[in-house]
PDB file of C-alpha atoms and ligand atoms in Angstrom:
ATOM      1  CA  MET A   1     -20.265  18.272 -13.367  1.00  0.00           C
ATOM      2  CA  SER A   2     -16.584  19.115 -13.836  1.00  0.00           C
ATOM      3  CA  LYS A   3     -14.150  16.233 -13.929  1.00  0.00           C
ATOM      4  CA  LEU A   4     -11.484  15.669 -11.289  1.00  0.00           C
ATOM      5  CA  ARG A   5      -8.099  16.672 -12.692  1.00  0.00           C
ATOM      6  CA  VAL A   6      -5.719  13.785 -11.958  1.00  0.00           C
ATOM      7  CA  ALA A   7      -2.011  13.234 -12.613  1.00  0.00           C
ATOM      8  CA  VAL A   8      -0.048   9.990 -12.348  1.00  0.00           C
ATOM      9  CA  LEU A   9       3.567   9.912 -11.120  1.00  0.00           C
ATOM     10  CA  GLY A  10       5.532   6.825 -12.157  1.00  0.00           C
ATOM     11  CA  ALA A  11       3.382   6.666 -15.269  1.00  0.00           C
ATOM     12  CA  LYS A  12       5.713   4.344 -17.191  1.00  0.00           C
ATOM     13  CA  GLY A  13       5.994   1.775 -14.413  1.00  0.00           C
ATOM     14  CA  ARG A  14       4.170  -1.542 -14.032  1.00  0.00           C
ATOM     15  CA  ILE A  15       1.327  -0.199 -11.909  1.00  0.00           C
ATOM     16  CA  GLY A  16       1.629   3.426 -13.037  1.00  0.00           C
ATOM     17  CA  SER A  17       0.957   2.565 -16.688  1.00  0.00           C
ATOM     18  CA  GLU A  18      -2.160   0.642 -15.649  1.00  0.00           C
ATOM     19  CA  ALA A  19      -3.256   3.602 -13.507  1.00  0.00           C
ATOM     20  CA  VAL A  20      -2.907   5.942 -16.487  1.00  0.00           C
ATOM     21  CA  ARG A  21      -5.334   3.760 -18.435  1.00  0.00           C
ATOM     22  CA  ALA A  22      -7.744   3.519 -15.493  1.00  0.00           C
ATOM     23  CA  VAL A  23      -7.848   7.296 -14.958  1.00  0.00           C
ATOM     24  CA  GLU A  24      -8.322   7.873 -18.697  1.00  0.00           C
ATOM     25  CA  ALA A  25     -11.240   5.440 -18.694  1.00  0.00           C
ATOM     26  CA  ALA A  26     -12.958   6.958 -15.624  1.00  0.00           C
ATOM     27  CA  ASP A  27     -15.939   9.128 -16.638  1.00  0.00           C
ATOM     28  CA  ASP A  28     -15.484  11.511 -13.716  1.00  0.00           C
ATOM     29  CA  MET A  29     -11.717  12.069 -14.136  1.00  0.00           C
ATOM     30  CA  GLU A  30      -9.440  13.810 -16.580  1.00  0.00           C
ATOM     31  CA  LEU A  31      -5.817  12.699 -16.875  1.00  0.00           C
ATOM     32  CA  VAL A  32      -3.912  15.999 -16.961  1.00  0.00           C
ATOM     33  CA  ALA A  33      -0.360  14.652 -16.618  1.00  0.00           C
ATOM     34  CA  ALA A  34       1.476  11.330 -16.777  1.00  0.00           C
ATOM     35  CA  LEU A  35       4.973  11.897 -15.410  1.00  0.00           C
ATOM     36  CA  GLY A  36       8.003   9.634 -15.385  1.00  0.00           C
ATOM     37  CA  ARG A  37      11.472   9.972 -13.924  1.00  0.00           C
ATOM     38  CA  GLY A  38      13.092  13.266 -14.917  1.00  0.00           C
ATOM     39  CA  ASP A  39       9.840  15.059 -15.723  1.00  0.00           C
ATOM     40  CA  THR A  40       9.371  18.319 -13.849  1.00  0.00           C
ATOM     41  CA  LEU A  41       6.857  18.462 -11.012  1.00  0.00           C
ATOM     42  CA  GLU A  42       5.954  21.993 -12.120  1.00  0.00           C
ATOM     43  CA  THR A  43       3.779  20.266 -14.723  1.00  0.00           C
ATOM     44  CA  LEU A  44       1.387  19.441 -11.887  1.00  0.00           C
ATOM     45  CA  THR A  45       0.698  23.095 -11.120  1.00  0.00           C
ATOM     46  CA  GLU A  46       0.795  24.134 -14.783  1.00  0.00           C
ATOM     47  CA  THR A  47      -1.885  21.572 -15.654  1.00  0.00           C
ATOM     48  CA  GLY A  48      -3.995  22.352 -12.575  1.00  0.00           C
ATOM     49  CA  ALA A  49      -3.819  18.817 -11.162  1.00  0.00           C
ATOM     50  CA  GLN A  50      -6.146  18.455  -8.171  1.00  0.00           C
ATOM     51  CA  ALA A  51      -5.015  14.940  -7.226  1.00  0.00           C
ATOM     52  CA  VAL A  52      -1.888  12.890  -7.892  1.00  0.00           C
ATOM     53  CA  VAL A  53      -1.579   9.119  -7.959  1.00  0.00           C
ATOM     54  CA  GLU A  54       1.946   8.401  -6.695  1.00  0.00           C
ATOM     55  CA  LEU A  55       3.400   5.074  -7.907  1.00  0.00           C
ATOM     56  CA  THR A  56       7.157   5.579  -8.097  1.00  0.00           C
ATOM     57  CA  THR A  57       9.857   4.303  -5.756  1.00  0.00           C
ATOM     58  CA  PRO A  58      10.688   4.710  -2.062  1.00  0.00           C
ATOM     59  CA  ALA A  59      13.618   6.916  -3.137  1.00  0.00           C
ATOM     60  CA  SER A  60      11.345   9.354  -5.015  1.00  0.00           C
ATOM     61  CA  VAL A  61       8.097   9.415  -3.086  1.00  0.00           C
ATOM     62  CA  MET A  62       9.027  11.904  -0.345  1.00  0.00           C
ATOM     63  CA  GLU A  63      10.229  14.617  -2.730  1.00  0.00           C
ATOM     64  CA  ASN A  64       7.067  14.169  -4.785  1.00  0.00           C
ATOM     65  CA  LEU A  65       4.816  14.398  -1.744  1.00  0.00           C
ATOM     66  CA  GLU A  66       6.589  17.450  -0.384  1.00  0.00           C
ATOM     67  CA  PHE A  67       5.838  19.200  -3.676  1.00  0.00           C
ATOM     68  CA  CYS A  68       2.208  18.002  -3.830  1.00  0.00           C
ATOM     69  CA  VAL A  69       1.340  18.878  -0.238  1.00  0.00           C
ATOM     70  CA  GLY A  70       3.192  22.173  -0.503  1.00  0.00           C
ATOM     71  CA  HIS A  71       1.021  23.077  -3.492  1.00  0.00           C
ATOM     72  CA  GLY A  72      -2.264  21.812  -2.010  1.00  0.00           C
ATOM     73  CA  ILE A  73      -2.480  18.857  -4.401  1.00  0.00           C
ATOM     74  CA  HIS A  74      -4.150  15.788  -2.874  1.00  0.00           C
ATOM     75  CA  ALA A  75      -2.249  12.502  -3.210  1.00  0.00           C
ATOM     76  CA  VAL A  76      -3.039   8.819  -3.373  1.00  0.00           C
ATOM     77  CA  VAL A  77       0.130   6.861  -2.664  1.00  0.00           C
ATOM     78  CA  GLY A  78       0.826   3.212  -3.460  1.00  0.00           C
ATOM     79  CA  THR A  79       4.596   3.446  -3.232  1.00  0.00           C
ATOM     80  CA  THR A  80       6.132   1.394  -0.440  1.00  0.00           C
ATOM     81  CA  GLY A  81       8.867   2.113   2.103  1.00  0.00           C
ATOM     82  CA  TRP A  82       6.906   3.826   4.859  1.00  0.00           C
ATOM     83  CA  THR A  83       8.568   4.238   8.243  1.00  0.00           C
ATOM     84  CA  ASP A  84       7.478   6.123  11.360  1.00  0.00           C
ATOM     85  CA  GLU A  85      10.008   8.837  10.504  1.00  0.00           C
ATOM     86  CA  ARG A  86       8.630   9.284   6.986  1.00  0.00           C
ATOM     87  CA  LEU A  87       5.070   9.422   8.268  1.00  0.00           C
ATOM     88  CA  ALA A  88       6.066  12.056  10.838  1.00  0.00           C
ATOM     89  CA  GLN A  89       7.682  14.144   8.103  1.00  0.00           C
ATOM     90  CA  LEU A  90       4.590  13.857   5.935  1.00  0.00           C
ATOM     91  CA  ASN A  91       2.363  14.893   8.840  1.00  0.00           C
ATOM     92  CA  THR A  92       4.564  17.947   9.382  1.00  0.00           C
ATOM     93  CA  TRP A  93       4.072  18.959   5.759  1.00  0.00           C
ATOM     94  CA  LEU A  94       0.325  18.329   6.038  1.00  0.00           C
ATOM     95  CA  SER A  95       0.055  20.487   9.144  1.00  0.00           C
ATOM     96  CA  GLY A  96       1.190  23.386   6.951  1.00  0.00           C
ATOM     97  CA  SER A  97      -1.499  22.584   4.370  1.00  0.00           C
ATOM     98  CA  PRO A  98      -4.502  21.528   6.468  1.00  0.00           C
ATOM     99  CA  GLU A  99      -6.970  21.186   3.589  1.00  0.00           C
ATOM    100  CA  THR A 100      -4.839  18.722   1.643  1.00  0.00           C
ATOM    101  CA  GLY A 101      -5.531  14.977   1.799  1.00  0.00           C
ATOM    102  CA  VAL A 102      -3.043  12.127   1.412  1.00  0.00           C
ATOM    103  CA  LEU A 103      -4.017   8.465   1.271  1.00  0.00           C
ATOM    104  CA  ILE A 104      -1.229   5.925   1.686  1.00  0.00           C
ATOM    105  CA  ALA A 105      -2.465   2.478   0.698  1.00  0.00           C
ATOM    106  CA  PRO A 106      -0.093  -0.451   1.281  1.00  0.00           C
ATOM    107  CA  ASN A 107      -2.402  -2.324  -1.088  1.00  0.00           C
ATOM    108  CA  PHE A 108      -5.160  -1.022  -3.362  1.00  0.00           C
ATOM    109  CA  SER A 109      -6.709  -4.433  -4.021  1.00  0.00           C
ATOM    110  CA  ILE A 110      -9.989  -4.888  -2.171  1.00  0.00           C
ATOM    111  CA  GLY A 111      -9.206  -8.569  -1.559  1.00  0.00           C
ATOM    112  CA  ALA A 112      -5.812  -7.771  -0.077  1.00  0.00           C
ATOM    113  CA  VAL A 113      -7.322  -5.129   2.216  1.00  0.00           C
ATOM    114  CA  LEU A 114      -9.918  -7.647   3.388  1.00  0.00           C
ATOM    115  CA  THR A 115      -7.185 -10.245   3.970  1.00  0.00           C
ATOM    116  CA  MET A 116      -5.435  -7.773   6.250  1.00  0.00           C
ATOM    117  CA  LYS A 117      -8.643  -7.074   8.162  1.00  0.00           C
ATOM    118  CA  PHE A 118      -9.479 -10.807   8.467  1.00  0.00           C
ATOM    119  CA  ALA A 119      -5.953 -11.521   9.702  1.00  0.00           C
ATOM    120  CA  GLU A 120      -6.265  -8.742  12.268  1.00  0.00           C
ATOM    121  CA  GLN A 121      -9.578 -10.215  13.469  1.00  0.00           C
ATOM    122  CA  ALA A 122      -8.264 -13.789  13.621  1.00  0.00           C
ATOM    123  CA  ALA A 123      -4.888 -13.011  15.195  1.00  0.00           C
ATOM    124  CA  ARG A 124      -5.873 -13.236  18.854  1.00  0.00           C
ATOM    125  CA  TYR A 125      -7.550 -16.647  18.529  1.00  0.00           C
ATOM    126  CA  PHE A 126      -4.430 -18.567  17.444  1.00  0.00           C
ATOM    127  CA  GLU A 127      -1.144 -19.322  19.196  1.00  0.00           C
ATOM    128  CA  SER A 128       0.956 -19.037  16.054  1.00  0.00           C
ATOM    129  CA  VAL A 129       0.901 -16.769  13.038  1.00  0.00           C
ATOM    130  CA  GLU A 130       3.309 -16.316  10.138  1.00  0.00           C
ATOM    131  CA  VAL A 131       3.027 -14.316   6.919  1.00  0.00           C
ATOM    132  CA  ILE A 132       4.310 -15.401   3.523  1.00  0.00           C
ATOM    133  CA  GLU A 133       4.307 -12.872   0.705  1.00  0.00           C
ATOM    134  CA  LEU A 134       5.087 -13.920  -2.856  1.00  0.00           C
ATOM    135  CA  HIS A 135       5.887 -11.471  -5.669  1.00  0.00           C
ATOM    136  CA  HIS A 136       7.378 -11.081  -9.131  1.00  0.00           C
ATOM    137  CA  PRO A 137      11.199 -11.041  -9.116  1.00  0.00           C
ATOM    138  CA  ASN A 138      11.419  -7.406 -10.286  1.00  0.00           C
ATOM    139  CA  LYS A 139      10.081  -6.123  -6.984  1.00  0.00           C
ATOM    140  CA  ALA A 140      12.675  -3.875  -5.306  1.00  0.00           C
ATOM    141  CA  ASP A 141      11.683  -4.200  -1.658  1.00  0.00           C
ATOM    142  CA  ALA A 142      11.187  -7.024   0.831  1.00  0.00           C
ATOM    143  CA  PRO A 143       9.112  -7.689   2.738  1.00  0.00           C
ATOM    144  CA  SER A 144       6.251  -6.134   0.786  1.00  0.00           C
ATOM    145  CA  GLY A 145       4.459  -3.111   2.204  1.00  0.00           C
ATOM    146  CA  THR A 146       1.348  -5.248   2.435  1.00  0.00           C
ATOM    147  CA  ALA A 147       3.061  -7.978   4.454  1.00  0.00           C
ATOM    148  CA  THR A 148       4.643  -5.445   6.780  1.00  0.00           C
ATOM    149  CA  ARG A 149       1.276  -3.789   7.396  1.00  0.00           C
ATOM    150  CA  THR A 150      -0.413  -7.170   7.855  1.00  0.00           C
ATOM    151  CA  ALA A 151       2.150  -8.217  10.446  1.00  0.00           C
ATOM    152  CA  GLN A 152       1.827  -4.873  12.266  1.00  0.00           C
ATOM    153  CA  LEU A 153      -1.965  -5.220  12.445  1.00  0.00           C
ATOM    154  CA  ILE A 154      -1.655  -8.812  13.684  1.00  0.00           C
ATOM    155  CA  ALA A 155       0.917  -7.865  16.321  1.00  0.00           C
ATOM    156  CA  ALA A 156      -1.170  -4.932  17.566  1.00  0.00           C
ATOM    157  CA  ALA A 157      -4.292  -7.113  17.823  1.00  0.00           C
ATOM    158  CA  ARG A 158      -2.405  -9.788  19.765  1.00  0.00           C
ATOM    159  CA  GLU A 159      -0.853  -7.256  22.106  1.00  0.00           C
ATOM    160  CA  LYS A 160      -4.244  -5.633  22.741  1.00  0.00           C
ATOM    161  CA  ALA A 161      -5.738  -9.053  23.563  1.00  0.00           C
ATOM    162  CA  GLY A 162      -2.800 -10.014  25.803  1.00  0.00           C
ATOM    163  CA  VAL A 163      -1.787 -13.001  23.666  1.00  0.00           C
ATOM    164  CA  ALA A 164       1.554 -14.565  24.702  1.00  0.00           C
ATOM    165  CA  PRO A 165       4.493 -14.536  22.261  1.00  0.00           C
ATOM    166  CA  GLN A 166       4.140 -17.411  19.840  1.00  0.00           C
ATOM    167  CA  PRO A 167       5.881 -20.732  20.477  1.00  0.00           C
ATOM    168  CA  ASP A 168       9.113 -21.278  18.563  1.00  0.00           C
ATOM    169  CA  ALA A 169      11.768 -23.668  19.852  1.00  0.00           C
ATOM    170  CA  THR A 170      14.249 -22.913  17.070  1.00  0.00           C
ATOM    171  CA  ALA A 171      17.694 -23.124  18.641  1.00  0.00           C
ATOM    172  CA  THR A 172      19.849 -22.856  15.530  1.00  0.00           C
ATOM    173  CA  ALA A 173      18.930 -21.393  12.153  1.00  0.00           C
ATOM    174  CA  LEU A 174      20.591 -20.227   8.972  1.00  0.00           C
ATOM    175  CA  ASP A 175      20.337 -16.451   8.612  1.00  0.00           C
ATOM    176  CA  GLY A 176      16.906 -15.663   7.188  1.00  0.00           C
ATOM    177  CA  ALA A 177      15.508 -19.162   7.625  1.00  0.00           C
ATOM    178  CA  ARG A 178      12.819 -17.919  10.021  1.00  0.00           C
ATOM    179  CA  GLY A 179      12.039 -14.865   7.910  1.00  0.00           C
ATOM    180  CA  ALA A 180      12.047 -11.215   8.916  1.00  0.00           C
ATOM    181  CA  ASP A 181      10.736 -10.291  12.349  1.00  0.00           C
ATOM    182  CA  VAL A 182       8.022  -7.631  12.041  1.00  0.00           C
ATOM    183  CA  ASP A 183       6.829  -6.787  15.551  1.00  0.00           C
ATOM    184  CA  GLY A 184       7.322 -10.438  16.536  1.00  0.00           C
ATOM    185  CA  VAL A 185       5.550 -11.881  13.492  1.00  0.00           C
ATOM    186  CA  PRO A 186       7.775 -13.867  11.084  1.00  0.00           C
ATOM    187  CA  VAL A 187       7.399 -12.618   7.495  1.00  0.00           C
ATOM    188  CA  HIS A 188       8.785 -14.666   4.599  1.00  0.00           C
ATOM    189  CA  SER A 189       9.367 -13.217   1.112  1.00  0.00           C
ATOM    190  CA  VAL A 190       9.310 -15.315  -2.061  1.00  0.00           C
ATOM    191  CA  ARG A 191      10.371 -13.847  -5.428  1.00  0.00           C
ATOM    192  CA  LEU A 192       9.361 -16.016  -8.376  1.00  0.00           C
ATOM    193  CA  ARG A 193       9.004 -15.487 -12.116  1.00  0.00           C
ATOM    194  CA  GLY A 194       5.376 -15.941 -13.100  1.00  0.00           C
ATOM    195  CA  LEU A 195       3.960 -14.424  -9.932  1.00  0.00           C
ATOM    196  CA  LEU A 196       2.511 -10.933  -9.481  1.00  0.00           C
ATOM    197  CA  ALA A 197       1.458 -10.201  -5.860  1.00  0.00           C
ATOM    198  CA  HIS A 198       0.265 -12.849  -3.411  1.00  0.00           C
ATOM    199  CA  GLN A 199       0.065 -13.300   0.332  1.00  0.00           C
ATOM    200  CA  GLU A 200      -0.732 -16.054   2.799  1.00  0.00           C
ATOM    201  CA  VAL A 201      -1.376 -15.588   6.491  1.00  0.00           C
ATOM    202  CA  LEU A 202      -0.939 -18.888   8.346  1.00  0.00           C
ATOM    203  CA  LEU A 203      -2.597 -19.124  11.754  1.00  0.00           C
ATOM    204  CA  GLY A 204      -2.204 -22.158  13.995  1.00  0.00           C
ATOM    205  CA  GLY A 205      -3.889 -23.307  17.167  1.00  0.00           C
ATOM    206  CA  GLU A 206      -4.483 -26.562  19.020  1.00  0.00           C
ATOM    207  CA  GLY A 207      -5.299 -29.184  16.354  1.00  0.00           C
ATOM    208  CA  GLU A 208      -6.238 -26.667  13.643  1.00  0.00           C
ATOM    209  CA  THR A 209      -4.857 -24.170  11.195  1.00  0.00           C
ATOM    210  CA  LEU A 210      -6.436 -21.322   9.261  1.00  0.00           C
ATOM    211  CA  THR A 211      -4.894 -20.060   6.018  1.00  0.00           C
ATOM    212  CA  LEU A 212      -5.914 -16.728   4.522  1.00  0.00           C
ATOM    213  CA  ARG A 213      -4.673 -16.358   0.959  1.00  0.00           C
ATOM    214  CA  HIS A 214      -5.004 -13.533  -1.513  1.00  0.00           C
ATOM    215  CA  ASP A 215      -3.785 -13.400  -5.116  1.00  0.00           C
ATOM    216  CA  SER A 216      -3.474 -10.359  -7.345  1.00  0.00           C
ATOM    217  CA  LEU A 217      -3.330 -11.928 -10.787  1.00  0.00           C
ATOM    218  CA  HIS A 218      -3.116  -8.698 -12.783  1.00  0.00           C
ATOM    219  CA  HIS A 219      -2.371  -5.039 -12.069  1.00  0.00           C
ATOM    220  CA  SER A 220      -6.029  -4.337 -12.885  1.00  0.00           C
ATOM    221  CA  SER A 221      -6.775  -5.676  -9.370  1.00  0.00           C
ATOM    222  CA  PHE A 222      -5.404  -2.420  -7.935  1.00  0.00           C
ATOM    223  CA  MET A 223      -7.426  -0.045 -10.113  1.00  0.00           C
ATOM    224  CA  PRO A 224     -10.822   0.066  -8.349  1.00  0.00           C
ATOM    225  CA  GLY A 225      -8.976   0.930  -5.133  1.00  0.00           C
ATOM    226  CA  ILE A 226      -6.914   3.635  -6.816  1.00  0.00           C
ATOM    227  CA  LEU A 227     -10.007   5.247  -8.340  1.00  0.00           C
ATOM    228  CA  LEU A 228     -11.960   4.996  -5.075  1.00  0.00           C
ATOM    229  CA  GLY A 229      -9.034   6.463  -3.147  1.00  0.00           C
ATOM    230  CA  THR A 230      -8.702   9.324  -5.616  1.00  0.00           C
ATOM    231  CA  ARG A 231     -12.390  10.207  -5.378  1.00  0.00           C
ATOM    232  CA  ARG A 232     -12.339  10.104  -1.586  1.00  0.00           C
ATOM    233  CA  VAL A 233      -8.991  11.749  -0.811  1.00  0.00           C
ATOM    234  CA  VAL A 234     -10.037  15.108  -2.250  1.00  0.00           C
ATOM    235  CA  THR A 235     -12.665  15.470   0.483  1.00  0.00           C
ATOM    236  CA  THR A 236     -10.598  13.884   3.280  1.00  0.00           C
ATOM    237  CA  PRO A 237      -7.982  16.324   4.617  1.00  0.00           C
ATOM    238  CA  GLY A 238      -4.937  15.009   6.459  1.00  0.00           C
ATOM    239  CA  LEU A 239      -3.276  11.609   6.352  1.00  0.00           C
ATOM    240  CA  THR A 240      -5.286   8.433   5.848  1.00  0.00           C
ATOM    241  CA  PHE A 241      -3.258   5.213   6.146  1.00  0.00           C
ATOM    242  CA  GLY A 242      -4.952   2.234   4.512  1.00  0.00           C
ATOM    243  CA  LEU A 243      -7.697   1.962   1.935  1.00  0.00           C
ATOM    244  CA  GLU A 244      -9.894   0.213   4.514  1.00  0.00           C
ATOM    245  CA  HIS A 245     -10.805   3.652   5.877  1.00  0.00           C
ATOM    246  CA  PHE A 246     -12.609   4.388   2.613  1.00  0.00           C
ATOM    247  CA  LEU A 247     -14.390   1.026   2.373  1.00  0.00           C
ATOM    248  CA  ASP A 248     -17.032   1.590   5.063  1.00  0.00           C
ATOM    249  CA  LEU A 249     -16.003  -1.631   6.854  1.00  0.00           C
ATOM    250  CA  ASN A 250     -17.190  -1.990  10.441  1.00  0.00           C
TER     251      ASN A 250
HETATM  252  N1  NDP B   1      -0.238  -0.127  -3.041  1.00  0.00           N
HETATM  253  C1  NDP B   1      -0.410  -1.014  -4.028  1.00  0.00           C
HETATM  254  O1  NDP B   1      -1.506  -1.597  -4.186  1.00  0.00           O
HETATM  255  C2  NDP B   1       0.711  -1.289  -4.971  1.00  0.00           C
HETATM  256  C3  NDP B   1       1.921  -0.714  -4.747  1.00  0.00           C
HETATM  257  N2  NDP B   1       2.963  -0.937  -5.590  1.00  0.00           N
HETATM  258  C4  NDP B   1       4.178  -0.201  -5.286  1.00  0.00           C
HETATM  259  O2  NDP B   1       4.289   0.843  -6.246  1.00  0.00           O
HETATM  260  C5  NDP B   1       5.676   1.112  -6.487  1.00  0.00           C
HETATM  261  C6  NDP B   1       5.916   0.988  -7.981  1.00  0.00           C
HETATM  262  O3  NDP B   1       5.812  -0.380  -8.343  1.00  0.00           O
HETATM  263  P1  NDP B   1       6.052  -0.864  -9.839  1.00  0.00           P
HETATM  264  O4  NDP B   1       5.150  -0.144 -10.770  1.00  0.00           O
HETATM  265  O5  NDP B   1       6.021  -2.343  -9.818  1.00  0.00           O
HETATM  266  O6  NDP B   1       7.548  -0.364 -10.072  1.00  0.00           O
HETATM  267  P2  NDP B   1       8.213   0.123 -11.441  1.00  0.00           P
HETATM  268  O7  NDP B   1       9.681   0.155 -11.193  1.00  0.00           O
HETATM  269  O8  NDP B   1       7.676  -0.670 -12.571  1.00  0.00           O
HETATM  270  O9  NDP B   1       7.650   1.623 -11.615  1.00  0.00           O
HETATM  271  C7  NDP B   1       8.113   2.737 -10.930  1.00  0.00           C
HETATM  272  C8  NDP B   1       8.205   3.854 -11.954  1.00  0.00           C
HETATM  273  O10 NDP B   1       8.418   5.095 -11.301  1.00  0.00           O
HETATM  274  C9  NDP B   1       9.403   5.788 -12.038  1.00  0.00           C
HETATM  275  N3  NDP B   1       9.987   6.820 -11.213  1.00  0.00           N
HETATM  276  C10 NDP B   1      11.007   6.758 -10.327  1.00  0.00           C
HETATM  277  N4  NDP B   1      11.218   7.948  -9.764  1.00  0.00           N
HETATM  278  C11 NDP B   1      10.304   8.794 -10.295  1.00  0.00           C
HETATM  279  C12 NDP B   1       9.997  10.156 -10.097  1.00  0.00           C
HETATM  280  N5  NDP B   1      10.711  10.919  -9.252  1.00  0.00           N
HETATM  281  N6  NDP B   1       8.990  10.720 -10.811  1.00  0.00           N
HETATM  282  C13 NDP B   1       8.286   9.979 -11.683  1.00  0.00           C
HETATM  283  N7  NDP B   1       8.520   8.669 -11.930  1.00  0.00           N
HETATM  284  C14 NDP B   1       9.514   8.096 -11.221  1.00  0.00           C
HETATM  285  C15 NDP B   1      10.354   4.714 -12.472  1.00  0.00           C
HETATM  286  O11 NDP B   1      11.218   5.155 -13.492  1.00  0.00           O
HETATM  287  P3  NDP B   1      12.613   4.351 -13.738  1.00  0.00           P
HETATM  288  O12 NDP B   1      12.206   3.050 -14.358  1.00  0.00           O
HETATM  289  O13 NDP B   1      13.367   5.262 -14.648  1.00  0.00           O
HETATM  290  O14 NDP B   1      13.253   4.159 -12.416  1.00  0.00           O
HETATM  291  C16 NDP B   1       9.360   3.654 -12.937  1.00  0.00           C
HETATM  292  O15 NDP B   1       8.904   3.897 -14.252  1.00  0.00           O
HETATM  293  C17 NDP B   1       6.446   0.127  -5.612  1.00  0.00           C
HETATM  294  O16 NDP B   1       6.774   0.732  -4.389  1.00  0.00           O
HETATM  295  C18 NDP B   1       5.450  -1.010  -5.399  1.00  0.00           C
HETATM  296  O17 NDP B   1       5.704  -1.762  -4.260  1.00  0.00           O
HETATM  297  C19 NDP B   1       2.843  -1.748  -6.686  1.00  0.00           C
HETATM  298  C20 NDP B   1       1.654  -2.380  -6.936  1.00  0.00           C
HETATM  299  C21 NDP B   1       0.499  -2.227  -6.091  1.00  0.00           C
HETATM  300  O1  LIG B   2       5.599  -4.230  -5.878  1.00  0.00           O
HETATM  301  C1  LIG B   2       4.484  -4.763  -6.059  1.00  0.00           C
HETATM  302  O2  LIG B   2       4.204  -5.413  -7.077  1.00  0.00           O
HETATM  303  C2  LIG B   2       3.468  -4.597  -5.026  1.00  0.00           C
HETATM  304  N1  LIG B   2       3.736  -3.808  -4.015  1.00  0.00           N
HETATM  305  C3  LIG B   2       2.885  -3.553  -2.910  1.00  0.00           C
HETATM  306  C4  LIG B   2       3.499  -4.097  -1.642  1.00  0.00           C
HETATM  307  O3  LIG B   2       4.729  -4.042  -1.478  1.00  0.00           O
HETATM  308  O4  LIG B   2       2.753  -4.571  -0.775  1.00  0.00           O
HETATM  309  C5  LIG B   2       1.467  -4.025  -3.142  1.00  0.00           C
HETATM  310  C6  LIG B   2       1.362  -5.326  -3.886  1.00  0.00           C
HETATM  311  O5  LIG B   2       1.825  -6.352  -3.066  1.00  0.00           O
HETATM  312  C7  LIG B   2       2.153  -5.260  -5.182  1.00  0.00           C
END
């Protein structure tokens, strides 16, 4: 069987360099390009890349995806910074290339995806919920894409269940003391040397609390998800948001 021809964008970065090694080690894939900043995207067509793993920066990802989708190259995207406007733009590009698949995964770690799903399930049973994400200090964005997605899922589940806004009697606060407000869910960002990528979802009800915690201890934690996403995206046209859609969860 012929191998899937895969390219990595952001190949010199923290996660991109790990992805290069993971693709090289996968029996069913061939790494045809490993591109960094300044490298030409034409390399993707010249090398016949069928799928791209996009791990760059929010400032670069849209230009890269416009090229990939425009050339019918499937994409697996870990880069953060997704807004409704960006998703609409991407869908417009995809409508002009209906056989192309794009997976955007706020987090490729299976444990992190499950944490999001568990938080979504638990959200309607508790009065209060707050998210704390903790990352290495070189991370460019806050809150993390994972925390933003987690808060959005929680908020949607609570709205669907008709849960009242959570209690919070704060009358005065220093700017930022109560975190960022993501759809009504407070999200707190910690940046600390020694950490990689961690998240806690704190849920509180009458006389009890539930804490969901996930820790990515090494960039290898993201690789099974990247490889799974790459294998699946080539047969899944259109936009898929979240690795959970490829995990056969019910
Ligand atoms: N979904 C997930 O599971 C995960 C997502 N991420 C996300 O992935 C992104 C990258 O993270 P991380 O590796 O830590 O960041 P890094 O800064 O270490 O890596 C990004 C790399 O992309 C390069 N780059 C920038 N623009 C381009 C471009 N146009 N073409 C090719 N390469 C480019 C950068 O080059 P230069 O240094 O010259 O700027 C850098 O080498 C972030 O958005 C992060 O949040 C990270 C981990 C897991
Ligand atoms: O920048 C990182 O490191 C990570 N970014 C992603 C995010 O913002 O959620 C995924 C993971 O948390 C690691």
